[in-house]
Structures are given as structure tokens and as C-alpha cells.
């Protein structure tokens, strides 16, 4: 069974950590994954650097540029994942823009992700309309193609997207790009409730989640959180342990 | 949402008619619908990238199948013979295995298939691979087949496909003879079939659009999809609205100063000793280039959509100036992103934008040129999408931008056509235009696309030479890729990272090319050549001195290629050059590069 399918059954809120592969050198990826796994995250999203990351804010873009300077490519990341011998117990997701996938070959991408034990892929510039470009190939490997929904997604569109959603739904909390935010609006809460009501799969909130206050605000309306910029920044500044309280704020079972 | 496959296509017009289909089938097995790999590869040039190209085989060898996958290329394979499981598993692309169903026992067989998808068909009579007989769908009732693997075929037509979907809820429906008349595919029936499947479903709001052959599309983050779709709808509406066209042409004539002359270049004609040369004078537009044609069109559209904030990118600064100008005219708020490198090269234009009341944001990321300015403009749009229109400056970006920009720039070619018929009583033999993103060129070419005797030549920037790593010759050197919302041709490395382009001319310094140009190159309708920095500078001097017209550096690329082209032509022929802009903005570069000119 695809590991993503086990997620909802655990009951607790999920914490998905985003890291930029190769930020600080590709050899750090392994220790970062091991660290996060030990720290109790639910799943890890491994970002592939891209020259033109239009959905990302300055933090992730800068991390991507650092990785690109180190010569990190999609191929090298997949080879790195395939070389691991330690036990990866949580689902790994690959997040990449479409162009590196096209260049690598969609079918080859799916096969190599399969070999690397990847459970899902997220391609932010591959909208629902065009997902056929990738879907049949990942289907063949049993890998989930995660869909994004945002505050600007119309209701008709939301229904369509959710009707084919698999793995989990990535619900974007802001009308903008990735990056840490100070506040979450009421509008966001209402949106999350709407998505969750209709979604056949867990709903995870992402983009701009960086503080326990964000988690508190949305906790009852989502199944989990995706944290990117805050983790990328913490790894880069060598203070990743400061993220642990946020992980625990999410994953601790909550009795009311 | 049931997908549609149109199978057994052999002609370009039918492939084009099936644009909204999710899959196209090519038959490689003996059949009246059989095509060769070469024919299929040619037809595939007209198929959107996200449409599956499915090869149909009957008992072919793995090698034949693999060669065909690579040759077309195919994205899926459909097997109609007695292929063993080992073959099904050895094929790398997803496989559809077809079964003829007569009885309940036949239904049992298909449940054991190793293929990714199962196609159920009425039993063949004459040829294997489907006969067009209607299949008794009720046989599938209670067969416990996963509908997400099921493809239904056999006797479907526009009249019964609804019922078939209702009964079996399949992954896909497949039609061939049901969209034919007298054994040949029928454009109207193909379109009707697709409409029957799609228009009744929720898919109406959520459909791929905007492809030129395989290129184009809407490859943008979900946050932008609503804006892109709204723009698509708004543009569809104004396209047919005579009031809108009246307003647009009013500003073109009263504000921009159109129509622009098609000037006979007497001295240049004499100097080159070849064809009669005419210049389309976009340099005479208010603000100095063709960019303003598009800026007016889009600003009018934005206002119709109730948006009063505009974001734009600029390379040379011409589009930024045009946008800032129009925003001043219509009292719109205006933010322009411009690469730091370009800001240095085009200081006068930066000042003009500021004088016009625009906010100019310097982009220091990446190569700090046009590509990076587009990235920042897109990010800004993502964050301000509700009240802001992205006024893109070239025939680039997600649908509907490439189509819309082309339409707003087509005034160039439409005028030229009228003018040349007036002056010469016939169409020109060759037309040249420079290509950065491709807006002046597509605007000039589009009205001539169907006039097959008119040779169309796009001129890219070769920078320091196409064999160096400093050029912007995207069609000469680029490969397929997605950037800024569209599948197009790109300068990129082996890992799919977009490379920096180089040209002395800021307006051509872009590593991609509009999707329609990529298509026109593929089908050979437009030829793309390239001109180096040095050749362009030489053409600046010759044009200035022969005709008293100091061209923009971008336009000088078209002029330099025209000088070469003229040498291959004769005195009874006619050549038209699109002079996309004037050289005022480039005077600092000219002064520096041509220092000591005598
Ligand atoms: C005068 C001029 N010509 C041509 C171009 C190239 O753009 P396009 O290929 O969209 O016409 C520019 C772009 O800034 C320009 O300023």
C-alpha cells in the first residue's frame, strides 16, 4: 500500500516538512531526512531546485539557488534517494517544477521515483487541466500526484479537483507565493473547512505556516500542515532544533 | 470525468478537429486506417503536449512497438492481438489491452489482464482492432471491473456515447468509425462526439485550451488559474464585440498615430540590387515601438474586467514605457519589473517610465534580465491577482496571452497586407521580422500565414554566435520546455534548468520563444534564422545612412537578415521588413559600440 494512504487512519494531525534537496550540499539530505524522521514529522517533501521557481518566495528560491550552485539536479537527487540503506519509515514526496521532469522524461521520472520509494509528487506548475501529462506514468508506479487548491480556486473547479484527488490535498493558505507569514485570516479558516468537507482525502494546509499560532488557528479545520520556508531557513542557519516545538504543536494528540 | 479518445486518424485536419480530445489513436496494424511512423510523427506535431498519443498494434514485436514509441513519440500503447503478459509488462509506457466481448465469459478474461487499462470492444468482423459494432454494455454489469481502468469502445457515436458513459462510467471512451462518413473521418462528427462527452460534464469549466500544435497551454500555479480563466473568458467576449474593436482602433489612430506607412526603401533597394524593399514603420508609433499596440488592447480589456492595477515586465524598456504611457492615459496604477542589467542598459527608458508615473522595480535575481523580470511580475500577480492585470509584453505566457497579444499585434500585418496590395497589386515574396518573445513577428506574420507563397522569416539574436554560450537563438538552439506558463522552445541545460540568454539587444534577450512560433517552426511555415550582435550593429549604420531611419537594435536584426535575403532575390520580387522600433532608446549603446564612427 502507498504510505500516503496510511496517513489519515492515524488520527493525529500530520506535519509535512519541506526541504530543499542539496541546500548545503546533497550529502546533507540524508541527515536532514533522518533528523526530521526522528523529530516526528509525518512525511517529507523533497524540493528539487529550479532556475525559475515562480510559486516560491525568496527563502525557498534562495535555497534553490544555493543547491543549483552545488550542481544539484533531479537525477542526482533521485540517485541519492535510491542509494539510501537506512530505514525510511515515513512517506517521501518529491516537489518539482514541471520543466526538469519534462527534460528528464516523465516516464523515467515516474520509474526512478518508484525505485526511490517516493510515495507522491507535487508539481506546482502542472494544473489539473494538464495533469494527463504525468498522471498515467505515476499511476503505473502507484505514486500519487498531489493536487493543490487555493483561495482563488472556484467552487466548480474545487469539485472537479477534489473528485480526482489522491494522497492528500495541498490547500494553499495564502493568495501568494511560499514564505513565512504573520497572520492567517478568517477567510482561510472558512476555506479550509469547505475543502475538508468535500475532500475524499486528508487536507493539509501549506504556504506561510511558520508558527504555533498558525497551527492553533487552523488545527480544527485541517488534517495537517506543510511547513517549508521556516524549515529551510532553520536548516540553513543551523538551528533546526528550534523547529521541534512547532512539530510537536502539530503532531501532539489533542484532547479537549 | 470521462476522457475521449479519437482513434484511427490519418489527416492533419482531423487531428486538429480533435484538439479537445484527451487522446489520439494511431493505428499501426494492417487496417484501412493504418499509418506509418513517419506519418504519425508528422501528425503528432499538431497535437497538444498533454494529449495522449496512443499507438494501436496487433501482435507486433516489442522492438516494433519500442521503435514506434520513440519515433512518433507515443505516450501509450494499445494492444489488440493475443499479446502475452510478458510483452504487456515489458512495454515502458502505460498499456491498454483490448478485449472483444461477446459473452460473460469474455468479461472474465479481461479481469486477468496485466495492462494498465482495459479496453472493451465489440468483436471484430473484418479487421482486428475494432469493427464498429455496437457492444452490449449490459454485459459489464456486475463484472466488478475497476472503472478507472476501463475504456469503452465499439459502435460508439455522438448519439449513443452519453448512454455508454451513463451505463459504465469508464475512464475513457474510444471512437473511430462512429466519427466517420463513408469510411473517412468527419470533422463535424469528431467535434460533436467530443462535445457530447465534455459539455455535459463539469469539465466545461476545467478544460485544457490554448495550444498551438503541442505548444502553449496554461502551466501556472493553481492560484493563477482563476485569473487566467477569467481573462480567457473576458477576451473571448471582447473578441466578438464591435464596440471593443472600435475603442481599440480609436486609440490606435488618435493616440498611437496609426496607420503607419509602408515605406518604399529606395536607396536600400538600390544598394542591395535585389528585390524592392518596403519597411513597415512601427518605429513611428507613439512611444517608439510596436509594443503600444498590445498595451492599449490589454489595458482596455483590464478595465472591462474592472481591474485598475497593472503589473508588467520589460526588457528593453519599450514595453514598460508603452505600459506606463497607457496607464497614465487611462489613470491606472502601474508597476513595472525590470532586470537590473537592463536598467543599466536602458536608463533613458527607466526615467521615461518614472516620469510617466510608474513604479519601476529592479530585479536582481538570476540573470537580472527579461526572464527574471517575468518571474517577478508573475509572483507579483500571484500575490495581487484579485485586482491586478498582468499586462504581458510579448506573445508569451499562459493561454490566452499568446493568442491575445498576437491578435492585438496583428494590426501590423493587416495594414501591411492592405498597403502592399494598394502599392503593388500583389503580396510580397518575403517578410522578415525580429523575434524576442515573438510579438511583432507574429503580428506581422499572422495575416499572411495562409498565403503559402509569402516566405516568412523570423530573426533571432545570435549574440556572439550560436556556437558560443552567449546567444538568444531559441529556435535554432533550444529544446522543448515549460517556462512562464507555456510549453515552448527554451535554452536549457541537461537538467532542465533555464539558461541565460545573451544579446546586445535587451528586447531579444530572452531564453524562450512564444508557443505559436515554436509550432510554426515545427511545421516549417516560418523559417527562423539568427543574426549576431555585430551584424545587427552594422545594419543600424546602413539603415541610418541609406534611409535616414535609425532603427532599434532589435529591428536591426531583421534588417541585417534582410540584407542577406535580398542577395538571393531578384528585381521583380518584393521584400518587407518589420521595423519594430526606433533607435532612440539604444543611443547610449550605439555611442559606446560605434565610437569613432566616421
Ligand atoms: C523595438 C523592439 N522590437 C522587438 C522587440 C522584441 O519583442 P517581440 O519579439 O515580442 O516583438 C522588442 C522588445 O522589447 C522591442 O523593443
PDB file of N, CA and C and ligand atoms in Angstrom, chain B residues 288-291 314-319 370 393-395 434-441 506-508 517 552-555 580-582 585, ligand 1:
ATOM      1  N   UNK B 288       7.487  54.722 -29.654  1.00  0.00           N
ATOM      2  CA  UNK B 288       8.664  54.277 -30.382  1.00  0.00           C
ATOM      3  C   UNK B 288       8.777  52.823 -30.795  1.00  0.00           C
ATOM      4  N   UNK B 289       7.739  52.016 -30.547  1.00  0.00           N
ATOM      5  CA  UNK B 289       7.818  50.617 -30.977  1.00  0.00           C
ATOM      6  C   UNK B 289       6.408  50.031 -31.065  1.00  0.00           C
ATOM      7  N   UNK B 290       6.356  48.794 -31.548  1.00  0.00           N
ATOM      8  CA  UNK B 290       5.070  48.112 -31.706  1.00  0.00           C
ATOM      9  C   UNK B 290       4.398  47.777 -30.390  1.00  0.00           C
ATOM     10  N   UNK B 291       5.157  47.796 -29.304  1.00  0.00           N
ATOM     11  CA  UNK B 291       4.632  47.309 -28.018  1.00  0.00           C
ATOM     12  C   UNK B 291       3.334  47.988 -27.601  1.00  0.00           C
ATOM     13  N   UNK B 314       9.525  44.254 -18.309  1.00  0.00           N
ATOM     14  CA  UNK B 314      10.075  44.836 -19.520  1.00  0.00           C
ATOM     15  C   UNK B 314      11.529  44.444 -19.691  1.00  0.00           C
ATOM     16  N   UNK B 315      11.943  44.329 -20.933  1.00  0.00           N
ATOM     17  CA  UNK B 315      13.340  44.005 -21.239  1.00  0.00           C
ATOM     18  C   UNK B 315      14.033  45.272 -21.677  1.00  0.00           C
ATOM     19  N   UNK B 316      13.803  45.641 -22.922  1.00  0.00           N
ATOM     20  CA  UNK B 316      14.413  46.859 -23.449  1.00  0.00           C
ATOM     21  C   UNK B 316      13.837  48.102 -22.792  1.00  0.00           C
ATOM     22  N   UNK B 317      12.700  47.942 -22.162  1.00  0.00           N
ATOM     23  CA  UNK B 317      12.057  49.102 -21.594  1.00  0.00           C
ATOM     24  C   UNK B 317      10.953  49.624 -22.493  1.00  0.00           C
ATOM     25  N   UNK B 318      10.895  49.119 -23.732  1.00  0.00           N
ATOM     26  CA  UNK B 318       9.869  49.598 -24.670  1.00  0.00           C
ATOM     27  C   UNK B 318       8.481  49.195 -24.209  1.00  0.00           C
ATOM     28  N   UNK B 319       8.356  47.955 -23.764  1.00  0.00           N
ATOM     29  CA  UNK B 319       7.050  47.523 -23.289  1.00  0.00           C
ATOM     30  C   UNK B 319       6.704  48.234 -21.983  1.00  0.00           C
ATOM     31  N   UNK B 370      15.268  40.009 -18.794  1.00  0.00           N
ATOM     32  CA  UNK B 370      13.832  39.860 -19.061  1.00  0.00           C
ATOM     33  C   UNK B 370      13.197  38.625 -18.413  1.00  0.00           C
ATOM     34  N   UNK B 393       4.147  41.513 -22.189  1.00  0.00           N
ATOM     35  CA  UNK B 393       4.599  42.331 -23.306  1.00  0.00           C
ATOM     36  C   UNK B 393       4.907  41.601 -24.590  1.00  0.00           C
ATOM     37  N   UNK B 394       4.854  40.287 -24.577  1.00  0.00           N
ATOM     38  CA  UNK B 394       5.140  39.585 -25.813  1.00  0.00           C
ATOM     39  C   UNK B 394       4.176  38.412 -25.963  1.00  0.00           C
ATOM     40  N   UNK B 395       4.308  37.683 -27.056  1.00  0.00           N
ATOM     41  CA  UNK B 395       3.364  36.598 -27.333  1.00  0.00           C
ATOM     42  C   UNK B 395       3.764  35.359 -26.542  1.00  0.00           C
ATOM     43  N   UNK B 434      12.059  40.578 -36.501  1.00  0.00           N
ATOM     44  CA  UNK B 434      12.892  40.037 -35.421  1.00  0.00           C
ATOM     45  C   UNK B 434      12.009  39.318 -34.409  1.00  0.00           C
ATOM     46  N   UNK B 435      12.584  38.336 -33.702  1.00  0.00           N
ATOM     47  CA  UNK B 435      11.837  37.643 -32.651  1.00  0.00           C
ATOM     48  C   UNK B 435      12.580  37.645 -31.329  1.00  0.00           C
ATOM     49  N   UNK B 436      11.930  38.228 -30.333  1.00  0.00           N
ATOM     50  CA  UNK B 436      12.410  38.107 -28.957  1.00  0.00           C
ATOM     51  C   UNK B 436      11.487  37.073 -28.347  1.00  0.00           C
ATOM     52  N   UNK B 437      10.384  37.558 -27.736  1.00  0.00           N
ATOM     53  CA  UNK B 437       9.317  36.648 -27.365  1.00  0.00           C
ATOM     54  C   UNK B 437       8.470  36.323 -28.581  1.00  0.00           C
ATOM     55  N   UNK B 438       8.454  37.254 -29.532  1.00  0.00           N
ATOM     56  CA  UNK B 438       7.796  36.968 -30.800  1.00  0.00           C
ATOM     57  C   UNK B 438       6.578  37.801 -31.129  1.00  0.00           C
ATOM     58  N   UNK B 439       6.344  38.953 -30.451  1.00  0.00           N
ATOM     59  CA  UNK B 439       5.072  39.643 -30.687  1.00  0.00           C
ATOM     60  C   UNK B 439       5.025  40.447 -31.975  1.00  0.00           C
ATOM     61  N   UNK B 440       6.101  41.181 -32.308  1.00  0.00           N
ATOM     62  CA  UNK B 440       5.998  41.945 -33.557  1.00  0.00           C
ATOM     63  C   UNK B 440       5.985  40.978 -34.724  1.00  0.00           C
ATOM     64  N   UNK B 441       6.766  39.889 -34.613  1.00  0.00           N
ATOM     65  CA  UNK B 441       6.827  38.926 -35.711  1.00  0.00           C
ATOM     66  C   UNK B 441       5.484  38.228 -35.913  1.00  0.00           C
ATOM     67  N   UNK B 506      18.443  44.302 -25.595  1.00  0.00           N
ATOM     68  CA  UNK B 506      17.721  43.852 -24.405  1.00  0.00           C
ATOM     69  C   UNK B 506      16.381  43.219 -24.758  1.00  0.00           C
ATOM     70  N   UNK B 507      15.765  43.672 -25.831  1.00  0.00           N
ATOM     71  CA  UNK B 507      14.443  43.168 -26.194  1.00  0.00           C
ATOM     72  C   UNK B 507      14.455  41.764 -26.778  1.00  0.00           C
ATOM     73  N   UNK B 508      15.610  41.288 -27.160  1.00  0.00           N
ATOM     74  CA  UNK B 508      15.692  39.924 -27.708  1.00  0.00           C
ATOM     75  C   UNK B 508      16.350  38.962 -26.723  1.00  0.00           C
ATOM     76  N   UNK B 517       5.195  30.470 -32.338  1.00  0.00           N
ATOM     77  CA  UNK B 517       6.397  30.417 -33.170  1.00  0.00           C
ATOM     78  C   UNK B 517       7.015  29.018 -33.155  1.00  0.00           C
ATOM     79  N   UNK B 552      15.742  50.472 -33.928  1.00  0.00           N
ATOM     80  CA  UNK B 552      16.058  49.846 -32.644  1.00  0.00           C
ATOM     81  C   UNK B 552      17.005  48.676 -32.908  1.00  0.00           C
ATOM     82  N   UNK B 553      17.787  48.334 -31.903  1.00  0.00           N
ATOM     83  CA  UNK B 553      18.711  47.201 -32.044  1.00  0.00           C
ATOM     84  C   UNK B 553      17.979  45.913 -32.406  1.00  0.00           C
ATOM     85  N   UNK B 554      16.797  45.732 -31.824  1.00  0.00           N
ATOM     86  CA  UNK B 554      16.021  44.522 -32.118  1.00  0.00           C
ATOM     87  C   UNK B 554      15.697  44.476 -33.602  1.00  0.00           C
ATOM     88  N   UNK B 555      15.122  45.578 -34.091  1.00  0.00           N
ATOM     89  CA  UNK B 555      14.719  45.645 -35.501  1.00  0.00           C
ATOM     90  C   UNK B 555      15.918  45.456 -36.419  1.00  0.00           C
ATOM     91  N   UNK B 580      10.448  47.195 -36.115  1.00  0.00           N
ATOM     92  CA  UNK B 580       9.591  47.129 -34.930  1.00  0.00           C
ATOM     93  C   UNK B 580       9.720  48.345 -34.017  1.00  0.00           C
ATOM     94  N   UNK B 581      10.867  49.040 -34.103  1.00  0.00           N
ATOM     95  CA  UNK B 581      11.003  50.202 -33.223  1.00  0.00           C
ATOM     96  C   UNK B 581      12.136  51.107 -33.642  1.00  0.00           C
ATOM     97  N   UNK B 582      12.171  52.292 -33.034  1.00  0.00           N
ATOM     98  CA  UNK B 582      13.233  53.242 -33.383  1.00  0.00           C
ATOM     99  C   UNK B 582      14.380  53.180 -32.385  1.00  0.00           C
ATOM    100  N   UNK B 585      16.119  54.699 -27.872  1.00  0.00           N
ATOM    101  CA  UNK B 585      16.431  54.044 -26.602  1.00  0.00           C
ATOM    102  C   UNK B 585      17.813  53.429 -26.604  1.00  0.00           C
TER     103      UNK B 585
HETATM  104  C1  LIG C   1      11.755  47.551 -30.779  1.00  0.00           C
HETATM  105  C2  LIG C   1      11.561  46.142 -30.339  1.00  0.00           C
HETATM  106  N1  LIG C   1      11.490  45.178 -31.259  1.00  0.00           N
HETATM  107  C3  LIG C   1      11.330  43.895 -30.915  1.00  0.00           C
HETATM  108  C4  LIG C   1      11.250  43.500 -29.597  1.00  0.00           C
HETATM  109  C5  LIG C   1      11.145  42.041 -29.297  1.00  0.00           C
HETATM  110  O1  LIG C   1       9.917  41.637 -28.795  1.00  0.00           O
HETATM  111  P1  LIG C   1       8.912  40.779 -29.663  1.00  0.00           P
HETATM  112  O2  LIG C   1       9.645  39.587 -30.178  1.00  0.00           O
HETATM  113  O3  LIG C   1       7.844  40.433 -28.703  1.00  0.00           O
HETATM  114  O4  LIG C   1       8.420  41.620 -30.774  1.00  0.00           O
HETATM  115  C6  LIG C   1      11.310  44.475 -28.586  1.00  0.00           C
HETATM  116  C7  LIG C   1      11.217  44.086 -27.173  1.00  0.00           C
HETATM  117  O5  LIG C   1      11.415  44.806 -26.258  1.00  0.00           O
HETATM  118  C8  LIG C   1      11.463  45.836 -28.982  1.00  0.00           C
HETATM  119  O6  LIG C   1      11.540  46.787 -28.064  1.00  0.00           O
END
